[in-house]
Coordinates of C-alpha atoms in Angstrom, one line a residue:
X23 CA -24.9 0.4 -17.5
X24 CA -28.4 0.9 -15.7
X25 CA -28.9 1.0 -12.1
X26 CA -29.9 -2.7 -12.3
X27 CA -26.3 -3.4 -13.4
X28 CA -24.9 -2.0 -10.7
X29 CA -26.9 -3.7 -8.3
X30 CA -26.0 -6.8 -9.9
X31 CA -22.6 -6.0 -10.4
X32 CA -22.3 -4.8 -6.3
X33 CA -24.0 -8.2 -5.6
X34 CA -21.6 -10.5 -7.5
X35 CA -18.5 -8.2 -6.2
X36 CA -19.1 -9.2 -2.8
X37 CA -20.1 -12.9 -3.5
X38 CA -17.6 -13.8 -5.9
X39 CA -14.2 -11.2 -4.9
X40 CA -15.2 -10.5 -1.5
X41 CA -15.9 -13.4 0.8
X42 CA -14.1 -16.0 -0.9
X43 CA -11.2 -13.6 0.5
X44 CA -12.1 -14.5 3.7
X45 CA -14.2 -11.8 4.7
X46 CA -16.9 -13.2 6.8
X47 CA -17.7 -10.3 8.9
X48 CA -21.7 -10.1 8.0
X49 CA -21.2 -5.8 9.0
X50 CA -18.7 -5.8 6.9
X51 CA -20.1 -7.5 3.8
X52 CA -23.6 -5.5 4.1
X53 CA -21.7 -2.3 4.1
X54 CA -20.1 -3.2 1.1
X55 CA -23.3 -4.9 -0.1
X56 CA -24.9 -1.1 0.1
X57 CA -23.3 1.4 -0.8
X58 CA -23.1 2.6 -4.4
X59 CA -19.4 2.1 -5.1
X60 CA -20.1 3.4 -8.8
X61 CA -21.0 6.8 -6.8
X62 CA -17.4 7.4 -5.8
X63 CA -15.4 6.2 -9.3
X64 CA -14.3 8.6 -11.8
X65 CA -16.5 8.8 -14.5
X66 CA -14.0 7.7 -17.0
X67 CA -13.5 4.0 -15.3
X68 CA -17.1 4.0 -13.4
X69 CA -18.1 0.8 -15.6
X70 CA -14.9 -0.6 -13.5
X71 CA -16.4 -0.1 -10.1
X72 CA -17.0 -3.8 -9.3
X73 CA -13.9 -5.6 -11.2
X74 CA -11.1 -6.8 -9.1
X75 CA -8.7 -3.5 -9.7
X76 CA -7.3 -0.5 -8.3
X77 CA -8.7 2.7 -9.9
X78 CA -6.6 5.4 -10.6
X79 CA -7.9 8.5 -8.7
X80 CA -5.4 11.3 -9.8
X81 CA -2.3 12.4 -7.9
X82 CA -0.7 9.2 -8.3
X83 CA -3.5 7.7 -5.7
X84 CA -6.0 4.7 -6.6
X85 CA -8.9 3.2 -4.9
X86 CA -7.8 0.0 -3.3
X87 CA -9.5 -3.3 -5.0
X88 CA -12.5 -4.4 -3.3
X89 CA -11.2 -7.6 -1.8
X90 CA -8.5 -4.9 0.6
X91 CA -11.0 -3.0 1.1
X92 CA -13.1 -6.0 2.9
X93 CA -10.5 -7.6 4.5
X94 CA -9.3 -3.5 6.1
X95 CA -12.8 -3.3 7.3
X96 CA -12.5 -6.4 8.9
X97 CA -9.5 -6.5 10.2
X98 CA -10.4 -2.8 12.1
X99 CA -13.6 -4.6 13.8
X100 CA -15.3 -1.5 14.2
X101 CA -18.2 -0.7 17.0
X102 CA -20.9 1.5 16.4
X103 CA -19.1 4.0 19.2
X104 CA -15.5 4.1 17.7
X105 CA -13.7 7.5 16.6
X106 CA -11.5 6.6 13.7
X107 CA -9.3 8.2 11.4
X108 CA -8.7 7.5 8.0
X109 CA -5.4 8.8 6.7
X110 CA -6.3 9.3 2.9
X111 CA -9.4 9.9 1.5
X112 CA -8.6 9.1 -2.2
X113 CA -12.7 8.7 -3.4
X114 CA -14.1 8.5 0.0
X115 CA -15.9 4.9 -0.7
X116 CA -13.6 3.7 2.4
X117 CA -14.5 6.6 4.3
X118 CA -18.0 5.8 3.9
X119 CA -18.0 2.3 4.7
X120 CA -16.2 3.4 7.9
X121 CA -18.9 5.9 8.4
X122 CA -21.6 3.2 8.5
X123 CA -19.9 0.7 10.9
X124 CA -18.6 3.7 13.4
X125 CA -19.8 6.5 15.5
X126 CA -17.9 9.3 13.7
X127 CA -14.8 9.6 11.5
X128 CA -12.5 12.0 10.9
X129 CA -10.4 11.7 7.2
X130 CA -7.1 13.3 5.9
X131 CA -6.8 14.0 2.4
X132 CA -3.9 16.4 1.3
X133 CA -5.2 17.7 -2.8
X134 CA -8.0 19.6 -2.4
X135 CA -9.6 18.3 -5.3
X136 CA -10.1 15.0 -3.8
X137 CA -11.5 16.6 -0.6
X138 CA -13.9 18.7 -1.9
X139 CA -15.0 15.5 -4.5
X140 CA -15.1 13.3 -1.5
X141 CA -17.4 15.6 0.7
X142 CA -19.9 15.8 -2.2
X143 CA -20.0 12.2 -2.6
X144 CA -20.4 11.8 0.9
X145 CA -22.9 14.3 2.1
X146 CA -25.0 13.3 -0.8
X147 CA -25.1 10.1 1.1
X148 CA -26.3 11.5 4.0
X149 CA -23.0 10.6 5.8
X150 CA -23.3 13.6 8.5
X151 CA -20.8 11.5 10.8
X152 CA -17.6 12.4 9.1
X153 CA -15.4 15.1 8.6
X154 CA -13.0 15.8 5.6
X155 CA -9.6 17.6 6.3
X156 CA -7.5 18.9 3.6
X157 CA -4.4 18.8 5.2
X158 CA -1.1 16.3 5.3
X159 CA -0.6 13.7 8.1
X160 CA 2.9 14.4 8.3
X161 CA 1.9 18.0 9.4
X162 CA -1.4 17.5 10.9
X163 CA -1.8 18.0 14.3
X164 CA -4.1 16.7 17.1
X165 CA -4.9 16.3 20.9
X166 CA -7.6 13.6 20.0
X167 CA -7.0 10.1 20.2
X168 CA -9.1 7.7 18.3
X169 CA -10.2 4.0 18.7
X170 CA -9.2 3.0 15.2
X171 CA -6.9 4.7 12.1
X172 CA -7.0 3.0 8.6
X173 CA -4.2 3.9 6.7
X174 CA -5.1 3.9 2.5
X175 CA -1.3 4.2 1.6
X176 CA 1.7 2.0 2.0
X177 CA 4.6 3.0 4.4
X178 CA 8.4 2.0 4.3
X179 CA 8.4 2.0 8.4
X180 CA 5.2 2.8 10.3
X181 CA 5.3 6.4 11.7
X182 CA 5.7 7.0 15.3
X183 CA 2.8 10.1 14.9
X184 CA 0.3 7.8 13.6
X185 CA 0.3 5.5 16.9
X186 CA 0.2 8.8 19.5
X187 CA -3.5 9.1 17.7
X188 CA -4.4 5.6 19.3
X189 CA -6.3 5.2 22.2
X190 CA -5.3 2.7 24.7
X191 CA -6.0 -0.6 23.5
X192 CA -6.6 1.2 19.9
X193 CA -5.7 -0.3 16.9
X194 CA -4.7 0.9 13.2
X195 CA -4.6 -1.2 9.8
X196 CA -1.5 -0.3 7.7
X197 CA 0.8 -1.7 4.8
X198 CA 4.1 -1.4 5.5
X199 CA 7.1 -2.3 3.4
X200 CA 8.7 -2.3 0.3
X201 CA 7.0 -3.5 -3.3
X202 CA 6.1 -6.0 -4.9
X203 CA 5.2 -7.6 -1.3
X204 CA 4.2 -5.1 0.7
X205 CA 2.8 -6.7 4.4
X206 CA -1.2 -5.5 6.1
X207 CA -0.7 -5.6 9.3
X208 CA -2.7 -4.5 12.4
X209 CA -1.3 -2.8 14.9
X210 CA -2.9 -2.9 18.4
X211 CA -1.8 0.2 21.1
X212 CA -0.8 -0.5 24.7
X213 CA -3.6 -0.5 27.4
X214 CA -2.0 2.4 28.5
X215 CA 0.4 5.6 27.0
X216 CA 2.9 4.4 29.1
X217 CA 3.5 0.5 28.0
X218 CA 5.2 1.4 24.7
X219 CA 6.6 -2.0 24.7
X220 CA 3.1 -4.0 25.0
X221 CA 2.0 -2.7 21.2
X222 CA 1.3 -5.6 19.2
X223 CA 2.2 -6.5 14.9
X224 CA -0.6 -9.0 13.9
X225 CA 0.5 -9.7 9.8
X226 CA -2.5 -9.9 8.1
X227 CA -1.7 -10.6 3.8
X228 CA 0.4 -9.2 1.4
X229 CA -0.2 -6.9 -0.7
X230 CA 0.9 -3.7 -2.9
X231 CA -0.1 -0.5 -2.7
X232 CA 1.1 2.8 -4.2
X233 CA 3.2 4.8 -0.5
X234 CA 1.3 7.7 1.1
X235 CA 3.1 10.7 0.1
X236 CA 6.0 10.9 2.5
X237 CA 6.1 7.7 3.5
X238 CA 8.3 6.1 0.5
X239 CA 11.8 4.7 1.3
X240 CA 14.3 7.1 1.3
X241 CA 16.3 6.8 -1.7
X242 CA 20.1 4.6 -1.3
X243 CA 23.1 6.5 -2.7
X244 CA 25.2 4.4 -4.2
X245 CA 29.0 4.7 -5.0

């Protein structure tokens, strides 16, 4: 495909899977609008980089479809002076989109590979508002606390961790559950660290997505 193909194909992604999925926000949809998806595919499936799909990434981790990418974005309502973090980096194409709508973000990817990859892609663009962290989220450890996290993998339960790293009145996109209909939900923190009990479950859609590694139901043992 020429660059004019991919132009094209961008175009018609976000006007024909994107906003017919209810993704309005016009931040959102220029984001998505501009940035060279095709950039962050594998080569093998980079004619794919616009069709309604996951893409596998390696490690048992895919790129979400286009139309969960949108409706994440929206759900998050970034400002241009949020922190977030991004647990999972997969490609980095969601990492960059959160790049553009925020003041800085900070992303967890645990295979090397995928890190390294994912900093190319993004410095190429320019992106100097992010930084890449090889490192687990079940082990990673932080005193910052950010305005928004965007989880890229399913959980059984959502960890407790996760919502320390929330600012008062913070608020994290997540899938939570069990497949084949997995719940997006957005989470929204306290106004304070002490009003545990004022956090707030908005369901969102369903949806399927492959667990973040250590995240996955624990296994039943039957008699």
């Amino acid at each position: 495909m020429s660059t004019m193909d991919y132009d094209k194909a961008r175009e018609l992604m976000v006007e024909q899977q994107v906003r017919p999925w209810d993704v309005l926000d016009p931040r959102v949809l220029e984001v998505l609008a501009s940035l060279p998806r095709e950039e962050f595919v594998p080569a093998a499936h980079r004619t794919l980089a616009y069709a309604d799909l996951p893409l596998p990434l390696g490690h048992g981790e895919f790129m979400m479809k286009p139309v969960v990418e949108g409706r994440t974005l929206q759900a998050l309502a970034l400002e241009p002076s949020d922190d977030v973090l991004e647990i999972g980096t997969g490609s980095g194409f969601l990492t960059a989109c959160l790049a553009r709508l925020a003041r800085a973000v900070v992303t967890l990817e645990q295979h090397v590979d995928l890190a390294d990859a994912a900093r190319t892609r993004l410095a190429a663009l320019g992106l100097g508002n992010v930084h890449v962290e090889q490192a687990d989220a079940f082990s990673w450890q932080t005193q910052r606390r950010f305005n928004a996290i965007c989880v890229t993998g399913a959980v059984d339960v959502i960890p407790s961790q996760f919502l320390q790293w929330l600012q008062p009145h913070g608020r994290m996109f997540v899938v939570r559950g069990r497949a084949p209909a997995m719940e997006a939900v957005l989470v929204r923190s306290a106004s304070s660290t002490t009003d545990v009990n004022e956090r707030r479950i908005e369901s969102l859609f369903e949806t399927d997505l492959p667990y973040l590694a250590g995240a996955a139901p624990v296994p039943a043992f039957k008699l």
